[in-house]
mmCIF file of C-alpha atoms in Angstrom:
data_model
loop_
_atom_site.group_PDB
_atom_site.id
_atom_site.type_symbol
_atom_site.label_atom_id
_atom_site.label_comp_id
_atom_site.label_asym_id
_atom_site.label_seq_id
_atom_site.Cartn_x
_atom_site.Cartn_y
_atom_site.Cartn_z
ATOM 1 C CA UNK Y 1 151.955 146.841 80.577
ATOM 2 C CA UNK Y 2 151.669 145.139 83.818
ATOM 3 C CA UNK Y 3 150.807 140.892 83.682
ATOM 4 C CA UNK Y 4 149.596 138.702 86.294
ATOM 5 C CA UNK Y 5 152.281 136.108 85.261
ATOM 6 C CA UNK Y 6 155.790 135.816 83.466
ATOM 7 C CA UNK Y 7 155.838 136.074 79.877
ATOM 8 C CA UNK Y 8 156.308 132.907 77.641
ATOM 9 C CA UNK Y 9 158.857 134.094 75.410
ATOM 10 C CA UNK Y 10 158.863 131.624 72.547
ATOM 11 C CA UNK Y 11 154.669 131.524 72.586
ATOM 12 C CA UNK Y 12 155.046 135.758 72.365
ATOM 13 C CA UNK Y 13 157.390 135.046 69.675
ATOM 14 C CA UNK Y 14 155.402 132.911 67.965
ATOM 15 C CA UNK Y 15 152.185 134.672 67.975
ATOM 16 C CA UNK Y 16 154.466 137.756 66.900
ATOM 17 C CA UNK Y 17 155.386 136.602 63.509
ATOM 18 C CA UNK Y 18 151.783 135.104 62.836
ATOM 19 C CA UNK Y 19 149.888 138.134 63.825
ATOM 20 C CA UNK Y 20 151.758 141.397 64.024
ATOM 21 C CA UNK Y 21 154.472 140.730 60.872
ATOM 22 C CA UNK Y 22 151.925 138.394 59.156
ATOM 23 C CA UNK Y 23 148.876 141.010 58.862
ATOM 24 C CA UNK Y 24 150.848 144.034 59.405
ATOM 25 C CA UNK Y 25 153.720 145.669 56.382
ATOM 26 C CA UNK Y 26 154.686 148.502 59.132
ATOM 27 C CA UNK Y 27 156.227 145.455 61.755
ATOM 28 C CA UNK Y 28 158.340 144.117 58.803
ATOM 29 C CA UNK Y 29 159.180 147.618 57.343
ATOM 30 C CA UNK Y 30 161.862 149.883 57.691
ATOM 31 C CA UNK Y 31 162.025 153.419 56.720
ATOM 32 C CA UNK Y 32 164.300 155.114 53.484
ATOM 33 C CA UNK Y 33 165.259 157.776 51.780
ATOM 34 C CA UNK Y 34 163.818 157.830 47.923
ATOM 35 C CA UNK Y 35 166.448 159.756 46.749
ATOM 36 C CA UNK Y 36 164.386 162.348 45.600
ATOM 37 C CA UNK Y 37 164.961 165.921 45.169
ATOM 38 C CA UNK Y 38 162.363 165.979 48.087
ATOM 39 C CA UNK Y 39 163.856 163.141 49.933
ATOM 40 C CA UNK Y 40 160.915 161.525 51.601
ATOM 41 C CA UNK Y 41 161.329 158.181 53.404
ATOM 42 C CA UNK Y 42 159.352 155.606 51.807
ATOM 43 C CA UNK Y 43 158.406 152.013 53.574
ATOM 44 C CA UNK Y 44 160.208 149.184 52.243
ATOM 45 C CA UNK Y 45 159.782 145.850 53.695
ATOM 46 C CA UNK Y 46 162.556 143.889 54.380
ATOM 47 C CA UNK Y 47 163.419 140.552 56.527
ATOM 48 C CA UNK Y 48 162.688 140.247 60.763
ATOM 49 C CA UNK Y 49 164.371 138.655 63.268
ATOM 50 C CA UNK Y 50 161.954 138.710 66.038
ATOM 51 C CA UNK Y 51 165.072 137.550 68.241
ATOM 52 C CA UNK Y 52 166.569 141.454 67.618
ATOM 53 C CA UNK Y 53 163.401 143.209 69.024
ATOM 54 C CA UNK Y 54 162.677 140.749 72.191
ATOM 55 C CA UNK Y 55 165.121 142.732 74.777
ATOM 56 C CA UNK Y 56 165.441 141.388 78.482
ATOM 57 C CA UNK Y 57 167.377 143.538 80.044
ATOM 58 C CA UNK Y 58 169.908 142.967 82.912
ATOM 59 C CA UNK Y 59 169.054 144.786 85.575
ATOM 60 C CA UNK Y 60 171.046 145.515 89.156
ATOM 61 C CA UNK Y 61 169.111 143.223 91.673
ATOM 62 C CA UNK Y 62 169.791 145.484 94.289
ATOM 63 C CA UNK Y 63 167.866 148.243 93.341
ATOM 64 C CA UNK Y 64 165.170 145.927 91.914
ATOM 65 C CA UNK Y 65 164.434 143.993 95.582
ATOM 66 C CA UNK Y 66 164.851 147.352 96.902
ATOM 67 C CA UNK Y 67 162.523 149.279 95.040
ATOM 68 C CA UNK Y 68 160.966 147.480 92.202
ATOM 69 C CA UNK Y 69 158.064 150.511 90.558
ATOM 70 C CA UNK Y 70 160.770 152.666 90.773
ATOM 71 C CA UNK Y 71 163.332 150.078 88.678
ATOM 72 C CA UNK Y 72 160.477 150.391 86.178
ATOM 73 C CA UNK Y 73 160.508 154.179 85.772
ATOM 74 C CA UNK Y 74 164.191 154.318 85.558
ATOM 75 C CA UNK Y 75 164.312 151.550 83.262
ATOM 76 C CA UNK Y 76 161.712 153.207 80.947
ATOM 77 C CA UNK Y 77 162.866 156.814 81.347
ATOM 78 C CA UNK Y 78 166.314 155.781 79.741
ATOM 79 C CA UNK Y 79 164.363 153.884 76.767
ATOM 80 C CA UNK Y 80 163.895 157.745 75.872
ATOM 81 C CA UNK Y 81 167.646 158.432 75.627
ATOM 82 C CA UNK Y 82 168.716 155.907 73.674
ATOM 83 C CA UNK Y 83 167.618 155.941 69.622
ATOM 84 C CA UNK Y 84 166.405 153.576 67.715
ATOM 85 C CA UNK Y 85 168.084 151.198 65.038
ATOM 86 C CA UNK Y 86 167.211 152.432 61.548
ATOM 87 C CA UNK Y 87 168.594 149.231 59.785
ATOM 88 C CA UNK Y 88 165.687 147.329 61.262
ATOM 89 C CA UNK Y 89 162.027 147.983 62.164
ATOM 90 C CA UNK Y 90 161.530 150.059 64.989
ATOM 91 C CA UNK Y 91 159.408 148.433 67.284
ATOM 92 C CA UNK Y 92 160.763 146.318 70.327
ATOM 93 C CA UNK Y 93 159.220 144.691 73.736
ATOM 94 C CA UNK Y 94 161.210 144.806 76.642
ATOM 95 C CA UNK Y 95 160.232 142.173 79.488
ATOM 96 C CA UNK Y 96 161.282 142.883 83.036
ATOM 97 C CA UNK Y 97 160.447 139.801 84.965
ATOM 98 C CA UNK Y 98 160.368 140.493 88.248
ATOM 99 C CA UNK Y 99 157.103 141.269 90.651
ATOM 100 C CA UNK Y 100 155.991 144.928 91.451
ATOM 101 C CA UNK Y 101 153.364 146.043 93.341
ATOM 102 C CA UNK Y 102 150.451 145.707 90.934
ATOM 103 C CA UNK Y 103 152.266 142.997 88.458
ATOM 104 C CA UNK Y 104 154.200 139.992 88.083
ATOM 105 C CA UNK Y 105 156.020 140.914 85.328
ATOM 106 C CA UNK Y 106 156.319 144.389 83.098
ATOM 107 C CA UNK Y 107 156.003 144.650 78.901
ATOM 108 C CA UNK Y 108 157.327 147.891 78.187
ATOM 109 C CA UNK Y 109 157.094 148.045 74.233
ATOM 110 C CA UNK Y 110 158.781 150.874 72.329
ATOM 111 C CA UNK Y 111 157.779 151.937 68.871
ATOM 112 C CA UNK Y 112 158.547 154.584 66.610
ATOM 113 C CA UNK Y 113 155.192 156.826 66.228
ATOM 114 C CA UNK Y 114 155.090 156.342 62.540
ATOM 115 C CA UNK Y 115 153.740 152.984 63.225
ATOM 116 C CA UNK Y 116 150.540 154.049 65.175
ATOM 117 C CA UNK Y 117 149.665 156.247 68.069
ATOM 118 C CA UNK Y 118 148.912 155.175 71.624
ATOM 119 C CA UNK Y 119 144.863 153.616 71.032
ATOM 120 C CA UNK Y 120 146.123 152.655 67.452
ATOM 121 C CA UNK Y 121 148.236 150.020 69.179
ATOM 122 C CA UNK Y 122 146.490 149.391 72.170
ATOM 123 C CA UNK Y 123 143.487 148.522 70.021
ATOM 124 C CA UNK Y 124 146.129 146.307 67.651
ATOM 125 C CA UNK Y 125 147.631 144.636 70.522
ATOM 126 C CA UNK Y 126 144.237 143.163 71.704
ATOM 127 C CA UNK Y 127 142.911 142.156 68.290
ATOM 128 C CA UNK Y 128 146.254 140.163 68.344
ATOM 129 C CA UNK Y 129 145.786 138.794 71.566
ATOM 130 C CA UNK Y 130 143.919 135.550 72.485
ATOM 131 C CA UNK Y 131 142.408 133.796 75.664
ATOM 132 C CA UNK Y 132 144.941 131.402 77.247
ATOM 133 C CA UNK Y 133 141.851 129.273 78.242
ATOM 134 C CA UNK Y 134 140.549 129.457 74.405
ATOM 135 C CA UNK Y 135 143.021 130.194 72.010
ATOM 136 C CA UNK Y 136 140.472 131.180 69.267
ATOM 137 C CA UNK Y 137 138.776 133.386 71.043
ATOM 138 C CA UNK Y 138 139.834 136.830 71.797
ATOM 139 C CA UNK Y 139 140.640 137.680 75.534
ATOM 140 C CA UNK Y 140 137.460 139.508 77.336
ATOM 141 C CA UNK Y 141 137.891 143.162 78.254
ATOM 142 C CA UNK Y 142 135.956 144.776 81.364
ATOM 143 C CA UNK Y 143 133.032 146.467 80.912
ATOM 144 C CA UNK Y 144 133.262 150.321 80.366
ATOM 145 C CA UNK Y 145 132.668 152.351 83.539
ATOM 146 C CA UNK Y 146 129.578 154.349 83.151
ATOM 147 C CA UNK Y 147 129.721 157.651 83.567
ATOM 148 C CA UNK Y 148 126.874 159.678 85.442
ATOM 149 C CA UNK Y 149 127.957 163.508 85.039
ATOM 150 C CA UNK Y 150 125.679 166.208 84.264
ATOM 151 C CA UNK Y 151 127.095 166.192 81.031
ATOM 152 C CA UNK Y 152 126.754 162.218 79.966
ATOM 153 C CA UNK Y 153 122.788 162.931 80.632
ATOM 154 C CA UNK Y 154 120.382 162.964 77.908
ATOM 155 C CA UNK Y 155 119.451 165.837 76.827
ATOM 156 C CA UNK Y 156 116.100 167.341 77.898
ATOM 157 C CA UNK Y 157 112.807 167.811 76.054
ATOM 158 C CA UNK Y 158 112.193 171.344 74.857
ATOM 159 C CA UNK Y 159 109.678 173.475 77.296
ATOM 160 C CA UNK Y 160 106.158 173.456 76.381
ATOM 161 C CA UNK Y 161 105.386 176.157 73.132
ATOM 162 C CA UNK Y 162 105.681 180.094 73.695
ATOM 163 C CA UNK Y 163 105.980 179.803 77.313
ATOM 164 C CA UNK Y 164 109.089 181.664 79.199
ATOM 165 C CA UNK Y 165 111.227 178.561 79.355
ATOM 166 C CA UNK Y 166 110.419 177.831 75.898
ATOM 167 C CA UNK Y 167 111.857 181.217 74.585
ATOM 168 C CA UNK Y 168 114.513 180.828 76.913
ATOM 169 C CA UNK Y 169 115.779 177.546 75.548
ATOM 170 C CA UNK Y 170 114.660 179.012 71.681
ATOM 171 C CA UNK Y 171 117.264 181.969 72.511
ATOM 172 C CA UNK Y 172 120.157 179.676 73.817
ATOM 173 C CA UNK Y 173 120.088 178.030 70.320
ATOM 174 C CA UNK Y 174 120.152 181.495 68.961
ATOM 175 C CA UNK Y 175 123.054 182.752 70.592
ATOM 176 C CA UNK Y 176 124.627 179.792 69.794
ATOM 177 C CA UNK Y 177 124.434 179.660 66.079
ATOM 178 C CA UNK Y 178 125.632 184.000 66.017
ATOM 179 C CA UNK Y 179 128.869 182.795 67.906
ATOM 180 C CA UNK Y 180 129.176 179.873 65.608
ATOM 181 C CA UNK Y 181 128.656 182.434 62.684
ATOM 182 C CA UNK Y 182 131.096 184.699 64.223
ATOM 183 C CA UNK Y 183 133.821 181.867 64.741
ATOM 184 C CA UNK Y 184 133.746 180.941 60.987
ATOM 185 C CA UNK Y 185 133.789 184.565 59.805
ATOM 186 C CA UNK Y 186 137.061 185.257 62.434
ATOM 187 C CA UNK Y 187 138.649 181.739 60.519
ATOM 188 C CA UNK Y 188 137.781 182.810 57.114
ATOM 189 C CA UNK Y 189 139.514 186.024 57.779
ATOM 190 C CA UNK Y 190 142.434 184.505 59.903
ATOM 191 C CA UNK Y 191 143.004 182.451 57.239
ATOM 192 C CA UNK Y 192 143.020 185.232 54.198
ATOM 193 C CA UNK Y 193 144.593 187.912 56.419
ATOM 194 C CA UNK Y 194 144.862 188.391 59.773
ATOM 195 C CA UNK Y 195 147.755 187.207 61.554
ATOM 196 C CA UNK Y 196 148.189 185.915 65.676
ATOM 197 C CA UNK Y 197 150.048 188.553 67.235
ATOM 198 C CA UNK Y 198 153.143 187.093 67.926
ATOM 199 C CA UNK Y 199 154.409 185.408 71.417
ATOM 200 C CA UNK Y 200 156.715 183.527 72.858
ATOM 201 C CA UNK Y 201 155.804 180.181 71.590
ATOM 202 C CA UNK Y 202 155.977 181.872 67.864
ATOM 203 C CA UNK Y 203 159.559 182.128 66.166
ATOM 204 C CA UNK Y 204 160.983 185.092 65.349
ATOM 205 C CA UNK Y 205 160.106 187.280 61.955
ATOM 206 C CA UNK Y 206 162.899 186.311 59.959
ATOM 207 C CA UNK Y 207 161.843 182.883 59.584
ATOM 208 C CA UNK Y 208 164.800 181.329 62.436
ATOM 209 C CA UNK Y 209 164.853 179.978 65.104
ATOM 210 C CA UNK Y 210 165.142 182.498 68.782
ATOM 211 C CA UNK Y 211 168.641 183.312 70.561
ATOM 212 C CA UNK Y 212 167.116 182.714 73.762
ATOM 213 C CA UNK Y 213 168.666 179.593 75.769
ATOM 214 C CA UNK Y 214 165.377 176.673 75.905
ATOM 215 C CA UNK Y 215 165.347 173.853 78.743
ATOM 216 C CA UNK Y 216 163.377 170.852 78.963
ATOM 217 C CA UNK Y 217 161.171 170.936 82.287
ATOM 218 C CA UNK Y 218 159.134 168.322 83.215
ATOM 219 C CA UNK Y 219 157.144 167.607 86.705
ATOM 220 C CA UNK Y 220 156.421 163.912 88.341
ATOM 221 C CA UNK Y 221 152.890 163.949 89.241
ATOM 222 C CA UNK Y 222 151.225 160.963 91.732
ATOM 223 C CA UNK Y 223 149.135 158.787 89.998
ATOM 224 C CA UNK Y 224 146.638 158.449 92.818
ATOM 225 C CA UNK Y 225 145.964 162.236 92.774
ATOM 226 C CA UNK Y 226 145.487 162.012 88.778
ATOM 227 C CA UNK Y 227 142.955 159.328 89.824
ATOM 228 C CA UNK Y 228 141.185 161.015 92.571
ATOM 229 C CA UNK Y 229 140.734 164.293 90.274
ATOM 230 C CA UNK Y 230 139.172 161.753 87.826
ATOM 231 C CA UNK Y 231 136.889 160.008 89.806
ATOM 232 C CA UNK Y 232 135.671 163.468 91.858
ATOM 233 C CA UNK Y 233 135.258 165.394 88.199
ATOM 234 C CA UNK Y 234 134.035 162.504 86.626
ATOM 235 C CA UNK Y 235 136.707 162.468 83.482
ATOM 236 C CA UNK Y 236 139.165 160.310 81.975
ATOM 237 C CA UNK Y 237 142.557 160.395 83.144
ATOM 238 C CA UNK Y 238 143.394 162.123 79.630
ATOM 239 C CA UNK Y 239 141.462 165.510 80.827
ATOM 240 C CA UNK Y 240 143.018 165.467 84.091
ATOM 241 C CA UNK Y 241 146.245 165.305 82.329
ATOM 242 C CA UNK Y 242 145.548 168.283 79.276
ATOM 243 C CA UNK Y 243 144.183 169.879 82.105
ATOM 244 C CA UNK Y 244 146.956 170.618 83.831
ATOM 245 C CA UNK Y 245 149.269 171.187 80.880
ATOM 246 C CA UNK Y 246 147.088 173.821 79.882
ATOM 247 C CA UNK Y 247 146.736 175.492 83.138
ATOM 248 C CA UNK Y 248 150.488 175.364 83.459
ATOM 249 C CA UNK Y 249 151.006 176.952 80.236
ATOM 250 C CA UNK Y 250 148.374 179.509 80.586
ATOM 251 C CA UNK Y 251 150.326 180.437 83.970
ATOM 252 C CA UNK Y 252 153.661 180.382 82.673
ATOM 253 C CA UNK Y 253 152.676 182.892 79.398
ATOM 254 C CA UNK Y 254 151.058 185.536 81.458
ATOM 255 C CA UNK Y 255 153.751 185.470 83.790
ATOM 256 C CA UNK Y 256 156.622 185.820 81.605
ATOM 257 C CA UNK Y 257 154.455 188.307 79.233
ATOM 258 C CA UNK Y 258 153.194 190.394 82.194
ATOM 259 C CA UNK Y 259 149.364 190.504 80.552
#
């Protein structure tokens, strides 16, 4: 999270123990084993010291005054390697106070995704927020953008009765509900009997896991040209983003399988 000014550590402490371990068990909870023949982790709370999650890391200044966004990305990308402590809950903020090119200061906060999911916390992290010029009131958010795609426009009203567009748009409907028919009788029988043929993606019959050798790929992408393929299809940044993934794994299954 990029801020327009340093962080004020002992106010962010503060407001963490009133608002995040006050009103929410999963920030003072840590994860166990029952000791069950199952053994499924169970939440137990137990005692925080906010001091333990507030990380400000040292940082070589060099490559910071050099190249600051890319400090960031190399700061965050080995978050990823390192795990987390299980004796304590696993949430922490990390503060990197120095000035990028779209922020005075970064948050970077890393939480296990038992707690909550990206929005989850997003939405949690602004209910706990408030305005520095009002502290009872919560901080103001930007308007949402408004979206003017073909497919964010109302629908139209149906043609006039028994004329050609009219049986037209009666027949659309039509086809519509025999596919939807034909979808639910294909998961009925999916479900009872019919099995996916199986891939590449599937494990083997026996039930283990494939001899083949498996490597983690992944693929930098610019943020301005997720943005520009945003604004000129008119999507969220999210599409752009499944999108691609898709496309790439569509490409990389009929290549390898030769269909």
């Amino acid at each position: 999270m990029g801020l327009s000014m340093p962080v004020n550590l002992p106010v962010f402490c503060a407001g963490i123990e009133t608002e995040l371990l006050t009103r929410f068990p999963r920030f003072r909870s840590i994860q166990v084993m029952d000791g069950s023949k199952d053994g499924k982790p169970r939440w137990v709370q137990t005692v925080v010291n906010v001091d333990d999650h507030i990380i400000v890391p040292r940082l070589d200044l060099a490559a910071v005054d050099s190249d600051p966004e890319k400090a960031v990305e190399d700061y965050v990308a080995s978050l990823s390697l390192l795990p987390m402590d299980r004796r304590r809950p696993l949430w922490e903020f990390h503060f990197l106070d120095f000035r990028t090119s779209e922020a005075a200061s970064t948050t970077v906060l890393r939480l296990h995704h038992s707690i909550g999911d990206g929005m989850s916390i997003m939405t949690l992290l602004m209910a706990s927020s408030r305005s520095t010029a009002d502290p009872a009131r919560l901080p103001a958010m930007p308007p949402p953008p408004k979206r003017t795609g073909a497919i964010y426009q109302r629908c139209p009203q149906p043609p006039r009765l028994w004329s050609s567009d009219y049986l037209a748009w009666l027949w659309s409907y039509v086809v519509l509900a025999w596919h939807t028919l034909v979808d639910i009788v294909l998961l009925a029988a999916t479900v009872l009997f019919l099995r996916d043929p199986g891939t590449m993606f599937t494990l083997v019959p026996d039930g283990g896991q494939s001899r083949r050798r498996k490597r983690l790929v992944h693929q930098s992408l610019r943020l301005d040209d997720v943005k520009l393929i945003k604004t000129v299809l008119n999507c969220t940044m999210n599409d752009v983003l499944v999108g691609v993934t898709s496309a790439a794994l569509s490409r990389y299954y009929f290549r390898k399988s030769c269909k």
